[in-house]
mmCIF file of C-alpha atoms in Angstrom:
data_model
loop_
_atom_site.group_PDB
_atom_site.id
_atom_site.type_symbol
_atom_site.label_atom_id
_atom_site.label_comp_id
_atom_site.label_asym_id
_atom_site.label_seq_id
_atom_site.Cartn_x
_atom_site.Cartn_y
_atom_site.Cartn_z
ATOM 1 C CA UNK E 268 -3.801 -45.316 -36.747
ATOM 2 C CA UNK E 269 -4.904 -46.747 -40.057
ATOM 3 C CA UNK E 270 -2.365 -48.407 -42.328
ATOM 4 C CA UNK E 271 -1.357 -45.387 -45.015
ATOM 5 C CA UNK E 272 -1.034 -47.826 -47.698
ATOM 6 C CA UNK E 273 -4.681 -48.572 -48.547
ATOM 7 C CA UNK E 274 -6.004 -45.811 -47.290
ATOM 8 C CA UNK E 275 -8.168 -42.566 -49.184
ATOM 9 C CA UNK E 276 -6.648 -39.715 -47.655
ATOM 10 C CA UNK E 277 -3.111 -40.957 -47.296
ATOM 11 C CA UNK E 278 -0.843 -38.339 -47.819
ATOM 12 C CA UNK E 279 -3.080 -35.625 -46.464
ATOM 13 C CA UNK E 280 -2.067 -33.487 -43.881
ATOM 14 C CA UNK E 281 -4.533 -31.661 -41.254
ATOM 15 C CA UNK E 282 -3.662 -29.010 -38.686
ATOM 16 C CA UNK E 283 -6.380 -29.815 -35.817
ATOM 17 C CA UNK E 284 -7.195 -26.332 -34.292
ATOM 18 C CA UNK E 285 -10.209 -27.689 -32.531
ATOM 19 C CA UNK E 286 -11.702 -28.706 -29.012
ATOM 20 C CA UNK E 287 -15.071 -29.750 -27.516
ATOM 21 C CA UNK E 288 -16.907 -32.256 -29.363
ATOM 22 C CA UNK E 289 -17.839 -31.161 -32.949
ATOM 23 C CA UNK E 290 -14.223 -30.297 -34.342
ATOM 24 C CA UNK E 291 -12.513 -33.049 -32.993
ATOM 25 C CA UNK E 292 -15.299 -35.567 -34.416
ATOM 26 C CA UNK E 293 -14.952 -34.100 -37.726
ATOM 27 C CA UNK E 294 -11.109 -34.437 -37.388
ATOM 28 C CA UNK E 295 -11.312 -37.847 -36.202
ATOM 29 C CA UNK E 296 -13.273 -38.649 -39.309
ATOM 30 C CA UNK E 297 -10.496 -37.691 -41.263
ATOM 31 C CA UNK E 298 -8.139 -39.898 -39.298
ATOM 32 C CA UNK E 299 -9.826 -42.560 -39.393
ATOM 33 C CA UNK E 300 -9.911 -42.062 -43.343
ATOM 34 C CA UNK E 301 -5.824 -42.385 -43.359
ATOM 35 C CA UNK E 302 -5.304 -38.178 -43.049
ATOM 36 C CA UNK E 303 -1.844 -37.290 -41.176
ATOM 37 C CA UNK E 304 -4.053 -35.004 -38.317
ATOM 38 C CA UNK E 305 -1.785 -32.972 -35.997
ATOM 39 C CA UNK E 306 -3.583 -31.790 -33.138
ATOM 40 C CA UNK E 307 -2.507 -28.369 -32.361
ATOM 41 C CA UNK E 308 -2.821 -27.614 -28.688
ATOM 42 C CA UNK E 309 -2.060 -25.277 -26.011
ATOM 43 C CA UNK E 310 0.770 -24.892 -23.349
ATOM 44 C CA UNK E 311 -0.973 -25.801 -20.048
ATOM 45 C CA UNK E 312 0.653 -22.226 -19.055
ATOM 46 C CA UNK E 313 -1.310 -20.679 -21.307
ATOM 47 C CA UNK E 314 -4.946 -22.250 -20.819
ATOM 48 C CA UNK E 315 -4.672 -22.533 -17.043
ATOM 49 C CA UNK E 316 -6.283 -26.179 -17.143
ATOM 50 C CA UNK E 317 -5.890 -29.353 -18.743
ATOM 51 C CA UNK E 318 -8.182 -29.634 -21.689
ATOM 52 C CA UNK E 319 -7.662 -33.184 -21.848
ATOM 53 C CA UNK E 320 -9.434 -33.260 -18.571
ATOM 54 C CA UNK E 321 -11.792 -30.834 -18.683
ATOM 55 C CA UNK E 322 -15.156 -32.712 -18.948
ATOM 56 C CA UNK E 323 -15.235 -35.385 -17.257
ATOM 57 C CA UNK E 324 -12.766 -35.926 -14.533
ATOM 58 C CA UNK E 325 -14.539 -38.681 -12.759
ATOM 59 C CA UNK E 326 -14.231 -41.243 -16.069
ATOM 60 C CA UNK E 327 -10.565 -40.607 -16.860
ATOM 61 C CA UNK E 328 -7.373 -42.896 -17.351
ATOM 62 C CA UNK E 329 -4.021 -41.164 -16.541
ATOM 63 C CA UNK E 330 -4.944 -37.949 -17.008
ATOM 64 C CA UNK E 331 -7.674 -38.380 -19.924
ATOM 65 C CA UNK E 332 -10.999 -38.270 -19.412
ATOM 66 C CA UNK E 333 -13.218 -40.307 -21.519
ATOM 67 C CA UNK E 334 -14.021 -37.611 -24.012
ATOM 68 C CA UNK E 335 -10.630 -37.086 -25.135
ATOM 69 C CA UNK E 336 -9.817 -40.629 -25.676
ATOM 70 C CA UNK E 337 -12.826 -40.823 -27.804
ATOM 71 C CA UNK E 338 -12.418 -37.827 -30.058
ATOM 72 C CA UNK E 339 -8.621 -37.615 -30.255
ATOM 73 C CA UNK E 340 -7.756 -40.968 -31.555
ATOM 74 C CA UNK E 341 -5.236 -41.712 -34.334
ATOM 75 C CA UNK E 342 -3.654 -38.097 -34.048
ATOM 76 C CA UNK E 343 -0.491 -36.706 -33.519
ATOM 77 C CA UNK E 344 0.477 -33.834 -30.656
ATOM 78 C CA UNK E 345 2.053 -30.866 -31.279
ATOM 79 C CA UNK E 346 1.896 -28.106 -28.484
ATOM 80 C CA UNK E 347 2.250 -24.598 -29.592
ATOM 81 C CA UNK E 348 1.370 -20.873 -28.084
ATOM 82 C CA UNK E 349 -0.461 -19.376 -30.936
ATOM 83 C CA UNK E 350 -0.636 -16.211 -28.867
ATOM 84 C CA UNK E 351 2.682 -15.238 -29.545
ATOM 85 C CA UNK E 352 4.077 -13.751 -32.275
ATOM 86 C CA UNK E 353 6.906 -16.767 -32.525
ATOM 87 C CA UNK E 354 3.960 -19.115 -32.128
ATOM 88 C CA UNK E 355 2.214 -18.053 -34.975
ATOM 89 C CA UNK E 356 5.633 -17.986 -37.242
ATOM 90 C CA UNK E 357 6.011 -21.992 -36.134
ATOM 91 C CA UNK E 358 2.065 -22.656 -37.548
ATOM 92 C CA UNK E 359 2.725 -21.016 -40.515
ATOM 93 C CA UNK E 360 5.949 -23.179 -41.485
ATOM 94 C CA UNK E 361 3.276 -26.038 -40.760
ATOM 95 C CA UNK E 362 0.416 -24.456 -43.221
ATOM 96 C CA UNK E 363 3.088 -24.166 -45.777
ATOM 97 C CA UNK E 364 3.511 -28.046 -45.312
ATOM 98 C CA UNK E 365 -0.197 -28.431 -44.465
ATOM 99 C CA UNK E 366 -3.315 -29.025 -46.474
ATOM 100 C CA UNK E 367 -6.334 -28.365 -44.116
ATOM 101 C CA UNK E 368 -6.591 -25.857 -40.973
ATOM 102 C CA UNK E 369 -9.744 -27.337 -39.400
ATOM 103 C CA UNK E 370 -11.317 -25.070 -36.167
ATOM 104 C CA UNK E 371 -14.468 -24.913 -34.194
ATOM 105 C CA UNK E 372 -13.892 -21.790 -32.752
ATOM 106 C CA UNK E 373 -16.543 -18.947 -32.785
ATOM 107 C CA UNK E 374 -16.023 -16.690 -36.001
ATOM 108 C CA UNK E 375 -13.237 -13.986 -35.792
ATOM 109 C CA UNK E 376 -11.139 -16.207 -33.288
ATOM 110 C CA UNK E 377 -8.794 -17.324 -35.917
ATOM 111 C CA UNK E 378 -8.731 -13.889 -37.496
ATOM 112 C CA UNK E 379 -7.903 -12.474 -34.593
ATOM 113 C CA UNK E 380 -5.067 -15.046 -33.694
ATOM 114 C CA UNK E 381 -3.884 -14.205 -37.437
ATOM 115 C CA UNK E 382 -4.842 -17.185 -38.634
ATOM 116 C CA UNK E 383 -7.535 -16.733 -40.520
ATOM 117 C CA UNK E 384 -8.294 -17.545 -44.306
ATOM 118 C CA UNK E 385 -6.868 -14.739 -45.945
ATOM 119 C CA UNK E 386 -3.795 -14.575 -43.812
ATOM 120 C CA UNK E 387 -2.925 -18.204 -44.286
ATOM 121 C CA UNK E 388 -4.077 -18.285 -47.944
ATOM 122 C CA UNK E 389 -1.187 -16.167 -48.313
ATOM 123 C CA UNK E 390 0.645 -18.480 -47.046
ATOM 124 C CA UNK E 391 -0.120 -21.541 -48.764
ATOM 125 C CA UNK E 392 -2.510 -20.891 -51.795
ATOM 126 C CA UNK E 393 -3.485 -24.432 -51.891
ATOM 127 C CA UNK E 394 -4.509 -24.825 -48.091
ATOM 128 C CA UNK E 395 -8.118 -25.341 -46.843
ATOM 129 C CA UNK E 396 -9.780 -23.715 -44.024
ATOM 130 C CA UNK E 397 -12.390 -25.555 -42.397
ATOM 131 C CA UNK E 398 -14.387 -23.720 -39.572
ATOM 132 C CA UNK E 399 -17.348 -25.462 -38.022
ATOM 133 C CA UNK E 400 -19.664 -23.184 -35.515
ATOM 134 C CA UNK E 401 -22.852 -22.771 -33.808
ATOM 135 C CA UNK E 402 -24.406 -20.335 -36.028
ATOM 136 C CA UNK E 403 -21.826 -19.907 -38.954
ATOM 137 C CA UNK E 404 -20.085 -16.963 -39.797
ATOM 138 C CA UNK E 405 -22.458 -14.988 -41.283
ATOM 139 C CA UNK E 406 -25.861 -13.475 -39.670
ATOM 140 C CA UNK E 407 -27.102 -11.572 -36.572
ATOM 141 C CA UNK E 408 -26.427 -14.587 -34.802
ATOM 142 C CA UNK E 409 -22.777 -15.360 -35.866
ATOM 143 C CA UNK E 410 -20.948 -14.246 -32.968
ATOM 144 C CA UNK E 411 -23.161 -15.930 -30.250
ATOM 145 C CA UNK E 412 -21.466 -18.646 -27.909
ATOM 146 C CA UNK E 413 -22.768 -21.981 -28.809
ATOM 147 C CA UNK E 414 -22.587 -25.460 -27.412
ATOM 148 C CA UNK E 415 -24.745 -28.546 -28.842
ATOM 149 C CA UNK E 416 -27.529 -28.107 -26.430
ATOM 150 C CA UNK E 417 -27.663 -24.370 -27.447
ATOM 151 C CA UNK E 418 -28.382 -25.502 -31.176
ATOM 152 C CA UNK E 419 -30.808 -27.964 -30.812
ATOM 153 C CA UNK E 420 -33.021 -25.547 -29.057
ATOM 154 C CA UNK E 421 -32.365 -22.338 -31.148
ATOM 155 C CA UNK E 422 -32.837 -24.832 -34.446
ATOM 156 C CA UNK E 423 -36.060 -25.979 -33.470
ATOM 157 C CA UNK E 424 -35.112 -29.542 -32.627
ATOM 158 C CA UNK E 425 -35.921 -29.177 -29.383
ATOM 159 C CA UNK E 426 -39.372 -28.115 -29.700
ATOM 160 C CA UNK E 427 -39.732 -31.189 -31.879
ATOM 161 C CA UNK E 428 -39.172 -33.292 -29.371
ATOM 162 C CA UNK E 429 -41.548 -31.401 -26.833
ATOM 163 C CA UNK E 430 -44.280 -31.656 -29.219
ATOM 164 C CA UNK E 431 -43.867 -35.469 -29.020
ATOM 165 C CA UNK E 432 -44.354 -35.537 -25.101
ATOM 166 C CA UNK E 433 -47.606 -35.291 -22.873
ATOM 167 C CA UNK E 434 -48.509 -31.339 -22.577
ATOM 168 C CA UNK E 435 -47.336 -29.895 -19.472
ATOM 169 C CA UNK E 436 -43.856 -31.868 -19.921
ATOM 170 C CA UNK E 437 -40.988 -29.551 -20.052
ATOM 171 C CA UNK E 438 -38.498 -30.225 -23.007
ATOM 172 C CA UNK E 439 -35.574 -32.411 -22.896
ATOM 173 C CA UNK E 440 -32.523 -29.974 -22.063
ATOM 174 C CA UNK E 441 -30.370 -32.833 -23.864
ATOM 175 C CA UNK E 442 -31.638 -35.785 -25.621
ATOM 176 C CA UNK E 443 -28.737 -38.231 -24.830
ATOM 177 C CA UNK E 444 -26.388 -37.678 -27.766
ATOM 178 C CA UNK E 445 -25.125 -34.591 -28.965
ATOM 179 C CA UNK E 446 -26.772 -34.465 -32.455
ATOM 180 C CA UNK E 447 -25.802 -31.038 -33.566
ATOM 181 C CA UNK E 448 -22.174 -31.251 -32.541
ATOM 182 C CA UNK E 449 -21.886 -35.056 -34.251
ATOM 183 C CA UNK E 450 -23.591 -34.246 -37.622
ATOM 184 C CA UNK E 451 -21.718 -30.549 -37.472
ATOM 185 C CA UNK E 452 -18.541 -32.715 -37.256
ATOM 186 C CA UNK E 453 -19.317 -34.947 -39.776
ATOM 187 C CA UNK E 454 -20.945 -32.263 -42.180
ATOM 188 C CA UNK E 455 -17.328 -30.418 -42.197
ATOM 189 C CA UNK E 456 -15.369 -33.467 -42.842
ATOM 190 C CA UNK E 457 -17.501 -34.648 -45.749
ATOM 191 C CA UNK E 458 -17.137 -30.605 -46.988
ATOM 192 C CA UNK E 459 -13.087 -30.823 -46.394
ATOM 193 C CA UNK E 460 -13.265 -33.928 -48.425
ATOM 194 C CA UNK E 461 -15.633 -32.229 -51.314
ATOM 195 C CA UNK E 462 -12.690 -29.470 -51.256
ATOM 196 C CA UNK E 463 -9.918 -31.457 -51.614
ATOM 197 C CA UNK E 464 -11.458 -33.521 -54.629
ATOM 198 C CA UNK E 465 -12.151 -30.120 -56.167
ATOM 199 C CA UNK E 466 -8.302 -28.552 -55.519
ATOM 200 C CA UNK E 467 -7.374 -31.178 -57.768
ATOM 201 C CA UNK E 468 -8.897 -29.435 -60.576
ATOM 202 C CA UNK E 469 -8.482 -25.757 -59.516
ATOM 203 C CA UNK E 470 -4.791 -26.502 -57.702
ATOM 204 C CA UNK E 471 -6.657 -24.000 -54.900
ATOM 205 C CA UNK E 472 -7.584 -23.795 -51.377
ATOM 206 C CA UNK E 473 -11.337 -23.019 -50.092
ATOM 207 C CA UNK E 474 -13.112 -21.749 -46.908
ATOM 208 C CA UNK E 475 -14.978 -23.915 -45.597
ATOM 209 C CA UNK E 476 -17.915 -22.004 -43.393
ATOM 210 C CA UNK E 477 -19.970 -25.124 -41.623
ATOM 211 C CA UNK E 478 -22.944 -23.645 -38.673
ATOM 212 C CA UNK E 479 -24.052 -26.834 -36.592
ATOM 213 C CA UNK E 480 -27.586 -24.995 -36.851
ATOM 214 C CA UNK E 481 -27.806 -24.906 -40.593
ATOM 215 C CA UNK E 482 -26.946 -28.550 -40.894
ATOM 216 C CA UNK E 483 -29.822 -29.791 -38.123
ATOM 217 C CA UNK E 484 -32.421 -27.299 -40.115
ATOM 218 C CA UNK E 485 -31.043 -29.234 -43.667
ATOM 219 C CA UNK E 486 -31.449 -32.605 -41.488
ATOM 220 C CA UNK E 487 -35.495 -31.414 -40.527
ATOM 221 C CA UNK E 488 -36.072 -32.474 -44.207
ATOM 222 C CA UNK E 489 -39.438 -32.560 -45.071
ATOM 223 C CA UNK E 490 -40.409 -30.883 -41.808
ATOM 224 C CA UNK E 491 -38.994 -27.789 -43.086
ATOM 225 C CA UNK E 492 -40.711 -27.782 -46.551
ATOM 226 C CA UNK E 493 -43.603 -28.584 -44.856
ATOM 227 C CA UNK E 494 -43.933 -25.336 -41.795
ATOM 228 C CA UNK E 495 -42.414 -23.212 -44.507
ATOM 229 C CA UNK E 496 -44.884 -23.883 -47.064
ATOM 230 C CA UNK E 497 -48.266 -25.086 -45.060
ATOM 231 C CA UNK E 498 -49.583 -22.902 -42.488
ATOM 232 C CA UNK E 499 -51.573 -25.644 -40.826
ATOM 233 C CA UNK E 500 -48.397 -28.271 -41.036
ATOM 234 C CA UNK E 501 -48.218 -30.710 -38.366
ATOM 235 C CA UNK E 502 -45.894 -33.585 -39.058
ATOM 236 C CA UNK E 503 -47.806 -36.628 -39.573
ATOM 237 C CA UNK E 504 -45.325 -39.337 -38.792
ATOM 238 C CA UNK E 505 -46.167 -39.161 -34.912
ATOM 239 C CA UNK E 506 -49.867 -39.872 -35.589
ATOM 240 C CA UNK E 507 -48.600 -43.113 -38.207
ATOM 241 C CA UNK E 508 -48.656 -46.458 -37.157
ATOM 242 C CA UNK E 509 -44.584 -46.581 -36.345
ATOM 243 C CA UNK E 510 -42.651 -45.699 -33.233
ATOM 244 C CA UNK E 511 -43.044 -47.056 -29.506
ATOM 245 C CA UNK E 512 -45.493 -49.257 -28.393
ATOM 246 C CA UNK E 513 -46.395 -51.131 -24.692
ATOM 247 C CA UNK E 514 -45.861 -54.474 -24.515
ATOM 248 C CA UNK E 515 -46.180 -56.958 -21.570
ATOM 249 C CA UNK E 516 -43.151 -56.209 -20.116
ATOM 250 C CA UNK E 517 -42.150 -53.244 -21.838
ATOM 251 C CA UNK E 518 -41.576 -51.560 -24.806
ATOM 252 C CA UNK E 519 -41.183 -52.277 -28.771
ATOM 253 C CA UNK E 520 -40.555 -49.862 -31.720
ATOM 254 C CA UNK E 521 -41.787 -50.702 -34.602
ATOM 255 C CA UNK E 522 -42.761 -49.228 -38.357
ATOM 256 C CA UNK E 523 -46.373 -50.408 -39.974
ATOM 257 C CA UNK E 524 -47.398 -47.410 -41.632
ATOM 258 C CA UNK E 525 -47.052 -48.165 -45.278
ATOM 259 C CA UNK E 526 -49.328 -50.454 -46.475
ATOM 260 C CA UNK E 527 -47.298 -53.641 -46.967
ATOM 261 C CA UNK E 528 -46.380 -53.031 -43.670
ATOM 262 C CA UNK E 529 -49.587 -52.624 -42.397
ATOM 263 C CA UNK E 530 -50.794 -55.737 -43.797
ATOM 264 C CA UNK E 531 -48.403 -57.889 -42.105
ATOM 265 C CA UNK E 532 -48.592 -56.392 -39.194
ATOM 266 C CA UNK E 533 -52.335 -57.149 -38.963
ATOM 267 C CA UNK E 534 -51.088 -60.436 -39.947
ATOM 268 C CA UNK E 535 -48.627 -61.472 -37.764
ATOM 269 C CA UNK E 536 -50.835 -60.064 -34.829
ATOM 270 C CA UNK E 537 -54.167 -61.903 -35.292
ATOM 271 C CA UNK E 538 -56.347 -59.279 -36.429
ATOM 272 C CA UNK E 539 -56.963 -59.925 -40.253
ATOM 273 C CA UNK E 540 -60.361 -58.348 -39.905
ATOM 274 C CA UNK E 541 -58.768 -54.542 -39.310
ATOM 275 C CA UNK E 542 -57.712 -55.524 -43.385
ATOM 276 C CA UNK E 543 -61.285 -55.081 -43.372
ATOM 277 C CA UNK E 544 -61.660 -52.249 -41.303
ATOM 278 C CA UNK E 545 -63.017 -49.155 -43.624
ATOM 279 C CA UNK E 546 -61.419 -46.993 -40.866
ATOM 280 C CA UNK E 547 -58.292 -48.426 -41.774
ATOM 281 C CA UNK E 548 -58.208 -48.798 -45.378
ATOM 282 C CA UNK E 549 -55.312 -46.139 -46.532
ATOM 283 C CA UNK E 550 -52.910 -44.581 -45.064
ATOM 284 C CA UNK E 551 -54.786 -41.440 -44.455
ATOM 285 C CA UNK E 552 -57.337 -43.088 -43.114
ATOM 286 C CA UNK E 553 -54.915 -44.828 -40.550
ATOM 287 C CA UNK E 554 -53.491 -41.636 -39.628
ATOM 288 C CA UNK E 555 -56.427 -39.832 -39.040
ATOM 289 C CA UNK E 556 -57.822 -42.841 -36.630
ATOM 290 C CA UNK E 557 -54.401 -43.158 -35.287
ATOM 291 C CA UNK E 558 -55.226 -43.106 -31.614
ATOM 292 C CA UNK E 559 -57.904 -45.933 -32.074
ATOM 293 C CA UNK E 560 -55.775 -47.986 -33.591
ATOM 294 C CA UNK E 561 -52.523 -47.583 -31.442
ATOM 295 C CA UNK E 562 -54.931 -48.679 -28.597
ATOM 296 C CA UNK E 563 -55.975 -51.832 -30.315
ATOM 297 C CA UNK E 564 -52.775 -52.439 -31.560
ATOM 298 C CA UNK E 565 -51.334 -52.111 -27.460
ATOM 299 C CA UNK E 566 -54.054 -54.079 -26.489
ATOM 300 C CA UNK E 567 -52.726 -57.029 -28.500
ATOM 301 C CA UNK E 568 -49.188 -56.246 -27.855
ATOM 302 C CA UNK E 569 -50.144 -56.420 -24.155
ATOM 303 C CA UNK E 570 -50.752 -60.121 -24.425
ATOM 304 C CA UNK E 571 -46.935 -61.305 -24.858
ATOM 305 C CA UNK E 572 -43.470 -59.941 -23.738
ATOM 306 C CA UNK E 573 -40.959 -57.631 -26.107
ATOM 307 C CA UNK E 574 -38.845 -60.862 -26.848
ATOM 308 C CA UNK E 575 -41.790 -62.456 -28.605
ATOM 309 C CA UNK E 576 -43.373 -60.184 -30.461
ATOM 310 C CA UNK E 577 -39.764 -58.929 -32.202
ATOM 311 C CA UNK E 578 -39.596 -62.678 -33.159
ATOM 312 C CA UNK E 579 -42.805 -62.519 -34.708
ATOM 313 C CA UNK E 580 -43.165 -59.393 -36.056
ATOM 314 C CA UNK E 581 -39.272 -59.675 -37.523
ATOM 315 C CA UNK E 582 -40.527 -62.978 -39.289
ATOM 316 C CA UNK E 583 -43.418 -61.579 -40.538
ATOM 317 C CA UNK E 584 -41.208 -58.538 -42.489
ATOM 318 C CA UNK E 585 -42.452 -55.769 -39.632
ATOM 319 C CA UNK E 586 -39.448 -53.787 -39.075
ATOM 320 C CA UNK E 587 -38.947 -53.554 -35.524
ATOM 321 C CA UNK E 588 -36.922 -53.727 -32.346
ATOM 322 C CA UNK E 589 -36.683 -53.602 -28.726
ATOM 323 C CA UNK E 590 -35.388 -50.804 -27.175
ATOM 324 C CA UNK E 591 -32.065 -51.312 -26.177
ATOM 325 C CA UNK E 592 -29.838 -49.887 -23.439
ATOM 326 C CA UNK E 593 -26.061 -48.615 -24.406
ATOM 327 C CA UNK E 594 -24.988 -51.597 -22.854
ATOM 328 C CA UNK E 595 -27.046 -53.796 -24.354
ATOM 329 C CA UNK E 596 -25.681 -52.866 -27.993
ATOM 330 C CA UNK E 597 -22.038 -52.722 -27.282
ATOM 331 C CA UNK E 598 -22.378 -56.114 -25.713
ATOM 332 C CA UNK E 599 -24.508 -57.556 -28.898
ATOM 333 C CA UNK E 600 -23.375 -59.470 -31.834
ATOM 334 C CA UNK E 601 -24.538 -57.064 -34.313
ATOM 335 C CA UNK E 602 -21.516 -54.076 -32.880
ATOM 336 C CA UNK E 603 -18.945 -56.586 -32.614
ATOM 337 C CA UNK E 604 -19.945 -57.728 -36.099
ATOM 338 C CA UNK E 605 -19.260 -54.501 -37.362
ATOM 339 C CA UNK E 606 -16.163 -53.750 -35.444
ATOM 340 C CA UNK E 607 -18.224 -50.429 -33.957
ATOM 341 C CA UNK E 608 -16.514 -51.145 -30.506
ATOM 342 C CA UNK E 609 -12.337 -51.193 -30.817
ATOM 343 C CA UNK E 610 -9.630 -51.259 -28.047
ATOM 344 C CA UNK E 611 -6.878 -48.991 -27.524
ATOM 345 C CA UNK E 612 -3.982 -49.343 -25.766
ATOM 346 C CA UNK E 613 -3.807 -46.386 -23.367
ATOM 347 C CA UNK E 614 -0.595 -46.292 -21.223
ATOM 348 C CA UNK E 615 -1.228 -49.983 -20.716
ATOM 349 C CA UNK E 616 -4.782 -50.272 -20.482
ATOM 350 C CA UNK E 617 -7.035 -51.434 -22.885
ATOM 351 C CA UNK E 618 -9.767 -48.717 -23.517
ATOM 352 C CA UNK E 619 -12.967 -49.538 -25.296
ATOM 353 C CA UNK E 620 -13.972 -46.814 -28.231
ATOM 354 C CA UNK E 621 -16.230 -46.119 -30.940
ATOM 355 C CA UNK E 622 -15.260 -47.986 -34.320
ATOM 356 C CA UNK E 623 -15.292 -46.257 -37.847
ATOM 357 C CA UNK E 624 -18.643 -46.152 -39.216
ATOM 358 C CA UNK E 625 -17.229 -45.577 -42.536
ATOM 359 C CA UNK E 626 -16.844 -48.621 -44.048
ATOM 360 C CA UNK E 627 -14.735 -48.664 -47.192
ATOM 361 C CA UNK E 628 -13.480 -51.802 -48.625
ATOM 362 C CA UNK E 629 -9.878 -52.290 -49.235
ATOM 363 C CA UNK E 630 -9.174 -50.400 -45.427
ATOM 364 C CA UNK E 631 -7.297 -51.913 -42.681
ATOM 365 C CA UNK E 632 -8.477 -50.389 -39.824
ATOM 366 C CA UNK E 633 -6.230 -49.578 -36.890
ATOM 367 C CA UNK E 634 -6.724 -47.509 -33.804
ATOM 368 C CA UNK E 635 -4.142 -45.860 -31.483
ATOM 369 C CA UNK E 636 -4.821 -43.990 -28.026
ATOM 370 C CA UNK E 637 -4.275 -40.148 -28.128
ATOM 371 C CA UNK E 638 -0.598 -39.436 -27.619
ATOM 372 C CA UNK E 639 0.997 -37.694 -24.909
ATOM 373 C CA UNK E 640 0.457 -33.891 -24.662
ATOM 374 C CA UNK E 641 3.354 -32.359 -27.494
ATOM 375 C CA UNK E 642 4.559 -35.974 -28.119
ATOM 376 C CA UNK E 643 5.180 -35.124 -31.740
ATOM 377 C CA UNK E 644 6.450 -31.931 -31.330
ATOM 378 C CA UNK E 645 10.115 -32.670 -31.976
ATOM 379 C CA UNK E 646 9.230 -35.001 -34.535
ATOM 380 C CA UNK E 647 7.215 -32.511 -36.402
ATOM 381 C CA UNK E 648 9.527 -29.235 -35.774
ATOM 382 C CA UNK E 649 12.709 -31.254 -36.201
ATOM 383 C CA UNK E 650 11.500 -33.642 -39.209
ATOM 384 C CA UNK E 651 8.894 -32.401 -41.459
ATOM 385 C CA UNK E 652 9.975 -28.415 -40.568
ATOM 386 C CA UNK E 653 13.575 -28.967 -40.173
ATOM 387 C CA UNK E 654 14.289 -26.886 -37.498
ATOM 388 C CA UNK E 655 18.024 -27.197 -36.176
ATOM 389 C CA UNK E 656 18.214 -28.157 -32.682
ATOM 390 C CA UNK E 657 19.291 -24.870 -31.296
ATOM 391 C CA UNK E 658 15.957 -23.158 -32.877
ATOM 392 C CA UNK E 659 13.911 -25.432 -31.352
ATOM 393 C CA UNK E 660 15.350 -25.477 -27.867
ATOM 394 C CA UNK E 661 15.232 -21.720 -27.864
ATOM 395 C CA UNK E 662 11.686 -22.340 -28.946
ATOM 396 C CA UNK E 663 11.123 -24.273 -25.696
ATOM 397 C CA UNK E 664 12.943 -22.420 -23.285
ATOM 398 C CA UNK E 665 10.720 -19.392 -23.966
ATOM 399 C CA UNK E 666 7.760 -21.796 -23.980
ATOM 400 C CA UNK E 667 6.701 -21.537 -27.163
ATOM 401 C CA UNK E 668 6.443 -25.208 -28.071
ATOM 402 C CA UNK E 669 6.413 -27.854 -25.697
ATOM 403 C CA UNK E 670 6.130 -29.604 -23.522
#
């Protein structure tokens, strides 16, 4: 876990009522910044399954899969049956001593459990309740179930990807990274920090409602603006001189769409004659004749391997890269220099996991594997809430807390 002495969120306590990807990623970011994140887990007899090995049982270590090991590091674990009145009372006591309650259920679930914002603000007027869902708490789609791939399709992102593929090729069912989950989790974490900052002035908590679809629509940026205001709008970037190009042994990704980059590219490829070609004098001209220009560029690139062109173009100031595999990146010097592959000790075995993408000076980064189920139940009930041993024993006996 991160060293607390110099952490931005030192002293912030978060009750983590999340599952799947988006919510746990958001609370992981808060934990990486020093927040005390307490993962509230259900007793196995309540869920009927192990949520720690739900998605990727084939890629697990000691009962916890790669997914759980990734998103639940640097957290504490308490087991509470939130469906029972006594379990909710335990949760209310935790809320009294916490700053944030973070969930990613469908709107209404926390309310039905008796854990919605209007209830919790009466328990603790300073509490911030952050909810991340597919479509948000308002609108006709608010109650629809949603996972990342659903939101990518519902938001229009999948259709944009399909537009880049040859005609007749179906849209990808999964782009390789769960964009909606991760962007949604990051937005929810950002909003939580903003609410914590604002509370210093008001002394009051807030309700935060983040929709993954909203986040993707925001990320569309100029595509949304263009589509909403111009009937014939078509994203100009795919027809500009940038993206993936064939080489002799594979592909290179380059950017030659701006005037300075274009001139550097033409010279680096030994085709200064392009700079005199009237078709290519302006950005709009190069866009209009994009297919012809792309063919000419690829004819030159076909004369050498990707590694050669990466070296030549980088020396010329043209942004470019080879298309790396994930394994190549993980073993490369840049990821190592940025500490983006870090090890955690999970039950005696070193497990490699993603590092902290938020680089802030003065922070000493440390990482811990997810704790065993309910590892901090006793500590939190006794030390934080001050429950006597007899009360804890009765709660355990009834299956209200565990394990």
